[in-house]
Amino acid sequence: MGDSSDSVAVDMESSSLAGKEHLVKTGHGSVSVVVFGDQDKPALITYPDLALNYVSCFQGLFFCPEVFSLLLHNFCIYHICPPGHELGATVIGFDEPTISVDDLADQIAEILDYFGLGAVMCMGVTAGAYILTLFAIKYRQRVLGLILVSPLCRAPSWTEWLCNKAMSNLLYICGMCGLVKELLLMRYFGKEVRGGADVPESDIVQSCRRLLGERQSPNVLWFLEAINGRPDITEGLKRLQCRSLIFVGEYSPFHSEALHMTSKLDQRFSALVEVQASGSMVTEEQPDAMSVPLEYFLMGYGFYRPSQFSVSPRSPLSPTSISPELFSPESMGVKLKPIKTRIPAEVLDF
């Protein structure tokens, strides 16, 4: 690990997902990384969507007992925050040089070097999924696998670009105002949990709204402008050397993006899970729907849930012998909402 001059460690015991925060200095500024678990275990890094951090983007997933036991049994979790998105972040000045998505991907390589990590498992949501995919394209030997939620891989459509520009102007003039929060909540969540005139918004939306109010608007603007200037990386998907598991919500505004990305990946090593009645942030809206697909995906790497938490049938054979019928919605045992899957049998072969 890097010496104390390169990082500041802060205990986060008051956090709902207690860990240790490291402020890692990179060539493009300091980045907050919250480490949770045994650092002798393989590493799983996470990267959240725009204006979110690990608490607001991944807490629901890690509060799901089956997912918690599976991931913490096998991995040490490194929650990477976009610059200036950590709790208590200082304001990034408007005179600071802009940052690009390539710079953000390069920051991840510097973070791995700081912690002395080699190849890692990656999990990202929307903008975070784009950054991790770009990282996997640029640093192929450092990625074991990609777990992507409502990912992006193309340049912004005109609709997204205009919406992002409107948010940028509002952030610059008004800060994190009510309209910006509404636009972000529409980006994250489906209609059912956002509520309406006769239906109150759900607890997760109310909680997210409060957390958005804690963000520094110049910092969100900095990240937003990088994402809005992203290039199309579709061609680079052909160079990926790892397996990919993609989740996308039925109501996600980026649903077509996920389908496009899946169509361009090597079908032998990629899988798509479509979660019905969910928006983009499946990690918060329907984390239970991710449990069994994650388990079978990780079994292909030799990672298993600890036996005392086992809720899925165990095959006496190797992971590559799992029947594709086990990926049917009926076999996944999802209690809240059904999910649709597009998982070729070869996805477990490597």
XYZ file of C-alpha atoms in Angstrom:
350
model
C 0.000 0.000 0.000
C 1.164 3.564 -0.597
C 2.729 5.480 2.269
C 0.905 7.961 4.438
C 1.923 10.898 2.241
C -0.262 9.573 -0.578
C -3.431 8.948 1.383
C -5.367 9.851 4.486
C -7.282 7.064 6.251
C -10.477 7.968 8.098
C -12.589 5.621 10.206
C -16.206 5.476 9.010
C -17.736 3.643 11.969
C -20.749 5.927 11.995
C -21.628 4.885 8.436
C -24.314 2.298 7.823
C -21.729 0.319 5.852
C -18.787 0.827 8.226
C -15.404 0.737 6.564
C -12.240 2.779 6.319
C -12.039 5.737 3.984
C -8.810 6.400 2.114
C -8.300 9.689 0.262
C -6.014 8.553 -2.530
C -4.021 11.180 -4.395
C -4.023 10.671 -8.163
C -2.801 12.653 -11.144
C -6.285 14.167 -11.408
C -6.985 14.967 -7.780
C -7.824 13.004 -4.634
C -10.390 10.212 -4.719
C -12.298 8.763 -1.763
C -12.176 4.970 -1.524
C -14.040 3.222 1.299
C -12.621 -0.233 1.984
C -14.887 -2.830 3.527
C -13.739 -6.357 4.397
C -10.569 -8.437 4.513
C -7.912 -6.943 2.234
C -6.295 -10.368 1.810
C -9.328 -11.439 -0.235
C -9.825 -10.768 -3.963
C -10.951 -7.211 -4.686
C -14.316 -6.007 -5.948
C -14.451 -2.317 -6.844
C -17.678 -0.337 -7.188
C -18.396 2.952 -8.976
C -21.761 4.752 -8.594
C -23.873 6.788 -10.979
C -23.911 10.559 -11.294
C -24.404 12.535 -8.049
C -24.321 9.341 -5.953
C -21.798 7.649 -3.694
C -21.569 4.125 -2.324
C -24.178 4.807 0.377
C -26.853 6.105 -1.990
C -26.083 3.691 -4.848
C -25.109 0.339 -3.303
C -26.513 0.299 0.250
C -29.711 -1.513 -0.775
C -27.736 -4.236 -2.536
C -25.390 -4.797 0.389
C -28.294 -4.810 2.829
C -29.729 -7.788 0.914
C -28.574 -10.712 3.140
C -27.920 -13.159 0.291
C -25.823 -10.657 -1.661
C -24.029 -9.434 1.451
C -22.988 -12.961 2.449
C -21.931 -13.848 -1.105
C -19.809 -10.759 -1.717
C -18.273 -10.296 1.724
C -17.412 -13.990 1.956
C -15.419 -13.819 -1.268
C -14.231 -10.229 -1.684
C -12.844 -7.150 -0.066
C -15.018 -4.281 -1.318
C -13.439 -1.035 -2.516
C -16.129 1.622 -2.971
C -14.726 4.317 -5.279
C -16.489 7.695 -5.252
C -16.437 10.049 -8.221
C -14.293 13.076 -7.329
C -16.044 15.268 -4.799
C -18.976 12.896 -4.239
C -17.871 11.501 -0.866
C -19.550 12.454 2.407
C -18.339 15.857 3.578
C -16.520 16.603 0.298
C -15.028 20.036 -0.228
C -16.146 22.111 -3.208
C -14.300 21.702 -6.499
C -13.770 25.229 -7.768
C -15.309 26.300 -11.056
C -11.801 27.338 -12.140
C -10.499 23.761 -11.781
C -9.535 22.142 -15.102
C -12.191 19.868 -16.519
C -11.803 16.126 -16.258
C -12.522 13.552 -18.965
C -13.868 10.026 -18.762
C -10.397 8.809 -19.756
C -8.957 10.661 -16.763
C -11.521 8.984 -14.493
C -10.632 5.548 -15.875
C -6.934 6.273 -15.376
C -7.662 7.256 -11.767
C -8.904 3.713 -11.155
C -5.565 2.279 -12.294
C -3.788 4.623 -9.873
C -6.113 3.547 -7.064
C -5.376 -0.132 -7.736
C -1.648 0.636 -7.709
C -2.007 2.419 -4.368
C -3.665 -0.608 -2.769
C -1.300 -3.052 -4.491
C -4.134 -4.741 -6.379
C -3.816 -6.756 -9.563
C -6.922 -7.934 -11.426
C -10.237 -6.969 -9.816
C -13.954 -7.635 -10.193
C -15.860 -4.465 -11.149
C -19.426 -3.348 -10.371
C -20.826 -0.061 -11.666
C -24.154 1.695 -12.194
C -24.915 3.741 -15.365
C -22.197 6.441 -15.486
C -20.091 4.324 -13.137
C -20.653 1.321 -15.401
C -19.340 3.359 -18.341
C -16.184 4.365 -16.431
C -15.494 0.765 -15.396
C -16.114 -0.531 -18.923
C -13.698 2.062 -20.306
C -11.203 1.024 -17.622
C -11.612 -2.627 -18.685
C -10.963 -1.685 -22.314
C -7.854 0.336 -21.464
C -6.469 -2.021 -18.790
C -7.680 -5.433 -19.905
C -5.315 -7.431 -17.709
C -6.578 -5.725 -14.550
C -10.232 -6.765 -14.802
C -11.556 -10.209 -13.835
C -15.164 -9.469 -14.710
C -17.739 -6.723 -15.158
C -21.049 -6.486 -13.278
C -22.874 -3.581 -14.882
C -26.223 -2.067 -13.952
C -28.083 -0.075 -16.643
C -24.771 0.642 -18.393
C -23.812 3.174 -21.052
C -21.409 2.580 -23.923
C -22.387 5.074 -26.622
C -22.041 8.841 -26.749
C -25.091 10.664 -25.356
C -28.175 10.756 -27.543
C -29.524 14.217 -28.364
C -32.216 13.724 -25.724
C -29.734 12.790 -23.001
C -27.281 15.513 -24.080
C -29.939 18.217 -23.869
C -31.195 16.956 -20.508
C -27.626 16.906 -19.159
C -26.999 20.410 -20.509
C -30.135 21.654 -18.782
C -28.955 20.085 -15.523
C -25.500 21.620 -15.983
C -26.977 25.100 -16.362
C -29.249 24.633 -13.367
C -26.389 23.323 -11.225
C -24.247 26.304 -12.194
C -26.955 28.918 -11.598
C -29.220 27.428 -8.899
C -27.187 24.612 -7.349
C -28.822 21.322 -6.361
C -32.335 22.732 -6.696
C -35.616 20.830 -6.720
C -35.749 20.506 -10.514
C -32.258 18.991 -10.692
C -33.238 16.492 -8.007
C -36.366 15.538 -9.961
C -34.373 14.997 -13.151
C -31.879 12.824 -11.302
C -34.598 10.793 -9.577
C -36.204 10.148 -12.974
C -32.809 8.929 -14.157
C -32.477 6.522 -11.226
C -35.936 5.152 -10.418
C -39.026 3.727 -12.070
C -42.463 5.317 -11.904
C -43.798 2.958 -9.241
C -41.362 4.043 -6.533
C -41.284 7.730 -7.526
C -45.005 7.963 -6.755
C -47.397 10.527 -8.105
C -50.408 12.666 -7.277
C -52.209 9.854 -5.454
C -49.246 7.672 -4.449
C -46.498 8.909 -2.116
C -42.918 8.352 -3.190
C -41.207 5.368 -1.603
C -38.746 5.481 1.284
C -35.775 4.804 -1.009
C -36.665 7.804 -3.186
C -37.134 10.034 -0.140
C -33.779 8.894 1.227
C -32.074 9.492 -2.117
C -33.627 12.957 -2.346
C -32.167 13.837 1.057
C -28.734 12.527 0.096
C -28.774 14.521 -3.146
C -29.281 17.605 -1.017
C -25.907 16.901 0.613
C -23.999 16.913 -2.686
C -21.841 19.876 -3.616
C -23.357 21.126 -6.876
C -20.004 22.192 -8.471
C -18.701 18.661 -7.891
C -21.757 17.072 -9.509
C -21.398 19.508 -12.431
C -17.736 18.488 -12.855
C -18.658 14.798 -13.157
C -21.737 15.498 -15.281
C -19.746 17.432 -17.882
C -17.251 14.568 -18.151
C -20.068 12.049 -18.689
C -21.871 14.304 -21.156
C -18.683 14.517 -23.211
C -18.088 10.777 -23.298
C -17.170 9.085 -26.598
C -18.719 5.951 -28.059
C -16.740 2.919 -26.843
C -18.772 0.276 -28.686
C -15.811 -0.802 -30.829
C -13.696 -1.283 -27.735
C -16.144 -3.859 -26.362
C -14.741 -6.364 -28.852
C -11.365 -6.167 -27.090
C -12.701 -7.058 -23.643
C -11.121 -10.186 -22.213
C -13.462 -10.737 -19.286
C -16.982 -11.997 -18.707
C -19.807 -9.522 -18.224
C -23.118 -9.656 -16.349
C -25.520 -6.833 -17.219
C -28.653 -5.857 -15.294
C -31.119 -3.310 -16.619
C -34.455 -2.108 -15.311
C -37.502 -2.291 -17.545
C -38.221 1.420 -16.963
C -34.621 2.597 -17.185
C -34.148 5.479 -19.642
C -30.993 3.592 -20.655
C -32.718 0.281 -21.399
C -31.879 0.462 -25.110
C -28.265 1.249 -24.230
C -27.989 -1.983 -22.240
C -29.506 -3.991 -25.090
C -27.108 -2.384 -27.567
C -24.120 -3.090 -25.339
C -25.130 -6.715 -24.831
C -25.482 -7.204 -28.596
C -21.900 -6.016 -29.125
C -20.282 -8.169 -26.445
C -19.034 -11.690 -27.093
C -22.209 -13.703 -26.508
C -20.208 -16.617 -25.100
C -19.054 -14.545 -22.155
C -21.882 -12.086 -21.479
C -25.335 -12.244 -19.932
C -28.267 -9.852 -19.688
C -30.835 -9.782 -16.888
C -33.822 -7.497 -17.470
C -35.583 -6.583 -14.222
C -39.256 -5.816 -14.671
C -40.922 -2.807 -13.024
C -37.571 -1.245 -12.101
C -35.708 1.880 -13.110
C -31.978 2.199 -13.712
C -30.783 1.758 -10.144
C -31.659 -1.901 -9.644
C -29.166 -1.979 -6.752
C -31.561 0.130 -4.690
C -34.958 -0.498 -6.243
C -34.866 -4.280 -6.612
C -31.639 -5.652 -5.125
C -33.203 -9.079 -4.487
C -33.478 -9.571 -8.242
C -29.677 -9.484 -8.486
C -28.928 -12.184 -5.923
C -29.183 -15.458 -7.855
C -27.765 -14.186 -11.184
C -24.790 -12.815 -9.232
C -24.330 -16.123 -7.463
C -24.227 -18.164 -10.665
C -22.024 -15.614 -12.414
C -19.471 -15.729 -9.594
C -19.598 -19.518 -9.410
C -17.910 -19.482 -12.814
C -14.889 -17.971 -11.071
C -14.963 -20.449 -8.197
C -16.645 -18.059 -5.740
C -19.416 -19.496 -3.566
C -21.818 -18.353 -0.888
C -20.849 -19.623 2.585
C -22.795 -22.811 3.294
C -24.654 -21.462 6.319
C -26.247 -18.808 4.076
C -26.872 -21.096 1.122
C -30.321 -20.644 -0.366
C -29.642 -22.091 -3.823
C -29.138 -25.704 -4.875
C -25.517 -26.825 -5.006
C -24.297 -28.742 -8.015
C -21.821 -31.562 -7.246
C -20.271 -30.838 -10.621
C -18.159 -27.925 -11.808
C -19.811 -24.471 -12.269
C -19.665 -24.909 -16.043
C -22.127 -27.772 -15.830
C -25.006 -25.664 -14.468
C -28.116 -26.120 -16.548
C -29.285 -22.953 -18.318
C -32.804 -23.690 -17.047
C -31.584 -22.555 -13.622
C -31.547 -19.021 -14.995
C -35.282 -19.008 -15.719
C -37.337 -16.520 -13.655
C -39.139 -19.421 -11.985
C -35.878 -20.991 -10.818
C -34.430 -17.750 -9.485
C -37.018 -17.496 -6.739
C -37.305 -13.726 -6.917
C -40.033 -12.758 -4.491
C -40.730 -9.126 -5.305
C -40.902 -8.905 -9.093
C -40.280 -11.331 -11.936
C -37.200 -10.829 -14.058
C -36.452 -11.659 -17.661
C -33.106 -13.188 -18.534
C -31.039 -13.514 -21.660
C -28.183 -15.732 -20.554
C -26.549 -18.081 -23.045
C -25.384 -21.406 -21.689
C -21.804 -20.591 -22.639
C -21.612 -17.638 -20.253
C -20.239 -19.902 -17.535
C -17.516 -21.272 -19.775
C -14.222 -19.441 -19.764
